[in-house]
């Protein structure tokens, strides 16, 4: 079983905030698969299903970002999921919106949610999909910025990217991180070729 874990804060107050991109993406994925989230007997909401007989679980913690590791540990322990079968969806203020990057393992990069997951799992060896929320004109307090809401234009951009991110999510569920990375590279290469062709035609 694969676990797709979105970092975010629970409650309407934090809906559509930058720190909640993990929740936003999981809601999009669940909608595409016609799944509904329900409360677990632990510190998270979950939705589960199968893609081509490959089981998965989507997880949205109720612990708030800084204690995300509690919910991650609960889910992996209960479902007997190895850490390399965990994909964390996380915001990254060091990436300009809407850049997307994949990473197979590593440190927390200053993100409290990742720090908590690493601490509670006792391992850095889990994949993560990092979604850029940064800006070139960053001028406010970091905590205020990450808790600010996406604009409607930004939400529209996220929706436009949702098919690409769903392909990555599906690839991870079917074949794991390495296959997801190859799909990421394939799609990016196609986009680059398309852009170069467009520049030549102009």
Short mmCIF file of C-alpha atoms in Angstrom, two decimals:
data_model
loop_
_atom_site.label_atom_id
_atom_site.label_comp_id
_atom_site.label_asym_id
_atom_site.label_seq_id
_atom_site.Cartn_x
_atom_site.Cartn_y
_atom_site.Cartn_z
CA UNK A 1 0.00 0.00 0.00
CA UNK A 2 1.12 3.54 -0.79
CA UNK A 3 0.41 6.50 1.48
CA UNK A 4 0.00 9.98 -0.01
CA UNK A 5 0.31 12.38 2.92
CA UNK A 6 -0.64 16.04 2.56
CA UNK A 7 0.83 18.52 5.02
CA UNK A 8 -1.61 21.21 6.15
CA UNK A 9 -3.72 22.70 8.91
CA UNK A 10 -7.31 21.55 9.60
CA UNK A 11 -10.36 23.81 9.65
CA UNK A 12 -12.00 26.41 7.41
CA UNK A 13 -9.70 29.12 8.71
CA UNK A 14 -6.76 27.58 6.86
CA UNK A 15 -8.56 26.42 3.74
CA UNK A 16 -6.76 27.49 0.54
CA UNK A 17 -3.78 28.94 2.42
CA UNK A 18 -0.28 28.45 1.06
CA UNK A 19 0.73 26.12 3.89
CA UNK A 20 -2.22 23.89 2.91
CA UNK A 21 -1.18 23.04 -0.63
CA UNK A 22 -0.89 19.40 0.47
CA UNK A 23 -4.56 19.36 1.47
CA UNK A 24 -5.58 21.20 -1.70
CA UNK A 25 -3.83 18.64 -3.90
CA UNK A 26 -5.30 15.68 -2.02
CA UNK A 27 -8.79 17.14 -2.39
CA UNK A 28 -8.20 17.44 -6.15
CA UNK A 29 -6.88 13.87 -6.40
CA UNK A 30 -9.76 12.49 -4.32
CA UNK A 31 -12.27 14.33 -6.50
CA UNK A 32 -10.76 12.86 -9.69
CA UNK A 33 -11.06 9.38 -8.16
CA UNK A 34 -14.52 10.06 -6.68
CA UNK A 35 -13.32 9.42 -3.12
CA UNK A 36 -14.47 11.04 0.11
CA UNK A 37 -12.41 11.72 3.22
CA UNK A 38 -13.58 10.34 6.55
CA UNK A 39 -12.18 10.56 10.09
CA UNK A 40 -9.87 7.82 11.34
CA UNK A 41 -9.67 6.66 14.94
CA UNK A 42 -6.42 8.62 15.03
CA UNK A 43 -5.20 12.13 14.25
CA UNK A 44 -6.10 12.29 10.56
CA UNK A 45 -8.76 12.11 7.88
CA UNK A 46 -8.30 9.53 5.14
CA UNK A 47 -9.60 8.32 1.80
CA UNK A 48 -8.54 4.99 0.36
CA UNK A 49 -8.90 3.13 -2.89
CA UNK A 50 -7.08 1.18 -5.60
CA UNK A 51 -5.60 1.98 -8.99
CA UNK A 52 -5.17 -1.12 -11.15
CA UNK A 53 -5.32 -3.28 -8.00
CA UNK A 54 -2.66 -1.15 -6.26
CA UNK A 55 -4.06 0.03 -2.89
CA UNK A 56 -3.40 3.52 -1.55
CA UNK A 57 -4.48 5.82 1.24
CA UNK A 58 -4.70 9.63 1.15
CA UNK A 59 -4.06 11.25 4.54
CA UNK A 60 -4.83 14.74 5.88
CA UNK A 61 -3.59 15.15 9.48
CA UNK A 62 -5.61 16.98 12.13
CA UNK A 63 -2.50 17.70 14.21
CA UNK A 64 -1.62 21.01 12.52
CA UNK A 65 1.53 21.35 10.44
CA UNK A 66 4.10 21.37 13.24
CA UNK A 67 2.98 17.96 14.53
CA UNK A 68 2.41 16.24 11.18
CA UNK A 69 4.72 13.40 12.16
CA UNK A 70 2.28 12.12 14.77
CA UNK A 71 -0.34 11.38 12.11
CA UNK A 72 2.23 10.04 9.65
CA UNK A 73 3.54 7.57 12.23
CA UNK A 74 0.01 6.49 13.19
CA UNK A 75 -0.99 5.83 9.58
CA UNK A 76 2.16 3.97 8.57
CA UNK A 77 2.18 1.86 11.73
CA UNK A 78 -1.50 0.89 11.53
CA UNK A 79 -1.33 0.02 7.82
CA UNK A 80 2.16 -1.54 7.97
CA UNK A 81 3.49 0.82 5.29
CA UNK A 82 7.24 1.22 4.73
CA UNK A 83 8.62 4.76 4.72
CA UNK A 84 9.70 4.51 1.07
CA UNK A 85 6.02 3.92 0.19
CA UNK A 86 5.13 7.29 1.72
CA UNK A 87 4.84 10.35 -0.55
CA UNK A 88 4.57 13.68 1.26
CA UNK A 89 2.94 16.65 -0.49
CA UNK A 90 4.51 19.78 0.97
CA UNK A 91 4.74 23.51 0.36
CA UNK A 92 8.20 24.97 -0.28
CA UNK A 93 8.76 28.70 0.22
CA UNK A 94 12.21 28.37 -1.39
CA UNK A 95 10.62 27.47 -4.74
CA UNK A 96 8.87 30.16 -6.77
CA UNK A 97 5.14 29.52 -7.32
CA UNK A 98 4.16 27.25 -9.06
CA UNK A 99 7.39 25.26 -9.46
CA UNK A 100 7.18 21.54 -8.69
CA UNK A 101 10.11 19.43 -7.58
CA UNK A 102 10.51 15.81 -6.51
CA UNK A 103 12.94 14.55 -3.91
CA UNK A 104 13.54 10.94 -2.87
CA UNK A 105 14.84 11.72 0.62
CA UNK A 106 16.69 14.36 2.62
CA UNK A 107 16.37 16.87 5.41
CA UNK A 108 13.47 19.12 6.33
CA UNK A 109 14.70 22.24 4.51
CA UNK A 110 13.48 24.36 7.40
CA UNK A 111 9.90 23.07 7.13
CA UNK A 112 8.43 22.25 10.55
CA UNK A 113 6.01 19.69 9.13
CA UNK A 114 8.78 17.72 7.44
CA UNK A 115 10.88 18.04 10.58
CA UNK A 116 8.08 16.45 12.61
CA UNK A 117 7.66 13.59 10.12
CA UNK A 118 11.39 12.88 10.10
CA UNK A 119 11.45 12.91 13.90
CA UNK A 120 8.47 10.60 14.42
CA UNK A 121 9.40 8.16 11.65
CA UNK A 122 13.06 8.19 12.62
CA UNK A 123 14.00 8.45 8.96
CA UNK A 124 14.60 10.97 6.17
CA UNK A 125 14.20 8.27 3.52
CA UNK A 126 10.73 9.08 2.23
CA UNK A 127 9.83 10.79 -1.08
CA UNK A 128 8.26 14.21 -1.21
CA UNK A 129 6.57 16.33 -3.87
CA UNK A 130 7.48 19.95 -3.20
CA UNK A 131 5.16 22.66 -4.50
CA UNK A 132 6.63 26.15 -4.69
CA UNK A 133 4.75 28.88 -2.84
CA UNK A 134 7.60 31.42 -2.87
CA UNK A 135 7.72 34.78 -4.58
CA UNK A 136 10.53 36.94 -5.91
CA UNK A 137 9.11 39.93 -4.02
CA UNK A 138 8.87 38.31 -0.60
CA UNK A 139 8.67 41.11 1.99
CA UNK A 140 6.52 39.94 4.91
CA UNK A 141 6.89 37.75 7.96
CA UNK A 142 7.31 34.11 6.91
CA UNK A 143 4.62 32.76 9.25
CA UNK A 144 2.14 35.36 8.00
CA UNK A 145 2.99 34.60 4.39
CA UNK A 146 2.58 30.82 4.54
CA UNK A 147 -0.76 31.26 6.32
CA UNK A 148 -2.04 33.75 3.75
CA UNK A 149 -4.53 32.62 1.14
CA UNK A 150 -3.86 31.88 -2.50
CA UNK A 151 -5.37 34.40 -4.89
CA UNK A 152 -8.04 33.21 -7.31
CA UNK A 153 -5.52 33.46 -10.14
CA UNK A 154 -3.12 31.23 -8.18
CA UNK A 155 -5.89 28.71 -7.43
CA UNK A 156 -6.70 28.62 -11.15
CA UNK A 157 -3.03 27.90 -11.87
CA UNK A 158 -3.05 25.04 -9.35
CA UNK A 159 -6.11 23.59 -11.07
CA UNK A 160 -4.39 23.83 -14.46
CA UNK A 161 -1.45 21.87 -13.05
CA UNK A 162 -3.66 19.28 -11.37
CA UNK A 163 -3.58 16.80 -14.28
CA UNK A 164 0.23 16.84 -14.28
CA UNK A 165 0.37 16.34 -10.51
CA UNK A 166 -2.25 13.60 -10.66
CA UNK A 167 -0.12 11.73 -13.21
CA UNK A 168 2.80 11.92 -10.77
CA UNK A 169 0.59 10.75 -7.90
CA UNK A 170 -0.78 7.86 -9.98
CA UNK A 171 2.72 6.89 -11.11
CA UNK A 172 3.90 6.68 -7.50
CA UNK A 173 0.93 4.51 -6.52
CA UNK A 174 1.52 2.14 -9.43
CA UNK A 175 5.31 1.83 -9.50
CA UNK A 176 6.96 3.96 -6.81
CA UNK A 177 9.29 6.93 -6.75
CA UNK A 178 11.67 6.08 -9.61
CA UNK A 179 8.82 5.64 -12.09
CA UNK A 180 7.20 8.87 -10.85
CA UNK A 181 10.50 10.68 -11.44
CA UNK A 182 10.79 9.28 -14.97
CA UNK A 183 7.25 10.49 -15.74
CA UNK A 184 8.12 13.90 -14.32
CA UNK A 185 11.17 14.12 -16.59
CA UNK A 186 9.25 12.86 -19.63
CA UNK A 187 6.48 15.43 -19.26
CA UNK A 188 8.92 18.26 -18.54
CA UNK A 189 10.94 17.38 -21.65
CA UNK A 190 7.78 17.43 -23.77
CA UNK A 191 6.88 20.85 -22.34
CA UNK A 192 10.36 22.20 -23.08
CA UNK A 193 10.21 20.95 -26.69
CA UNK A 194 6.77 22.52 -27.10
CA UNK A 195 8.01 25.83 -25.73
CA UNK A 196 11.07 25.81 -28.01
CA UNK A 197 8.86 25.11 -31.02
CA UNK A 198 6.56 27.95 -30.01
CA UNK A 199 9.53 30.34 -29.71
CA UNK A 200 10.77 29.36 -33.18
CA UNK A 201 7.33 29.88 -34.75
CA UNK A 202 7.09 33.31 -33.18
#
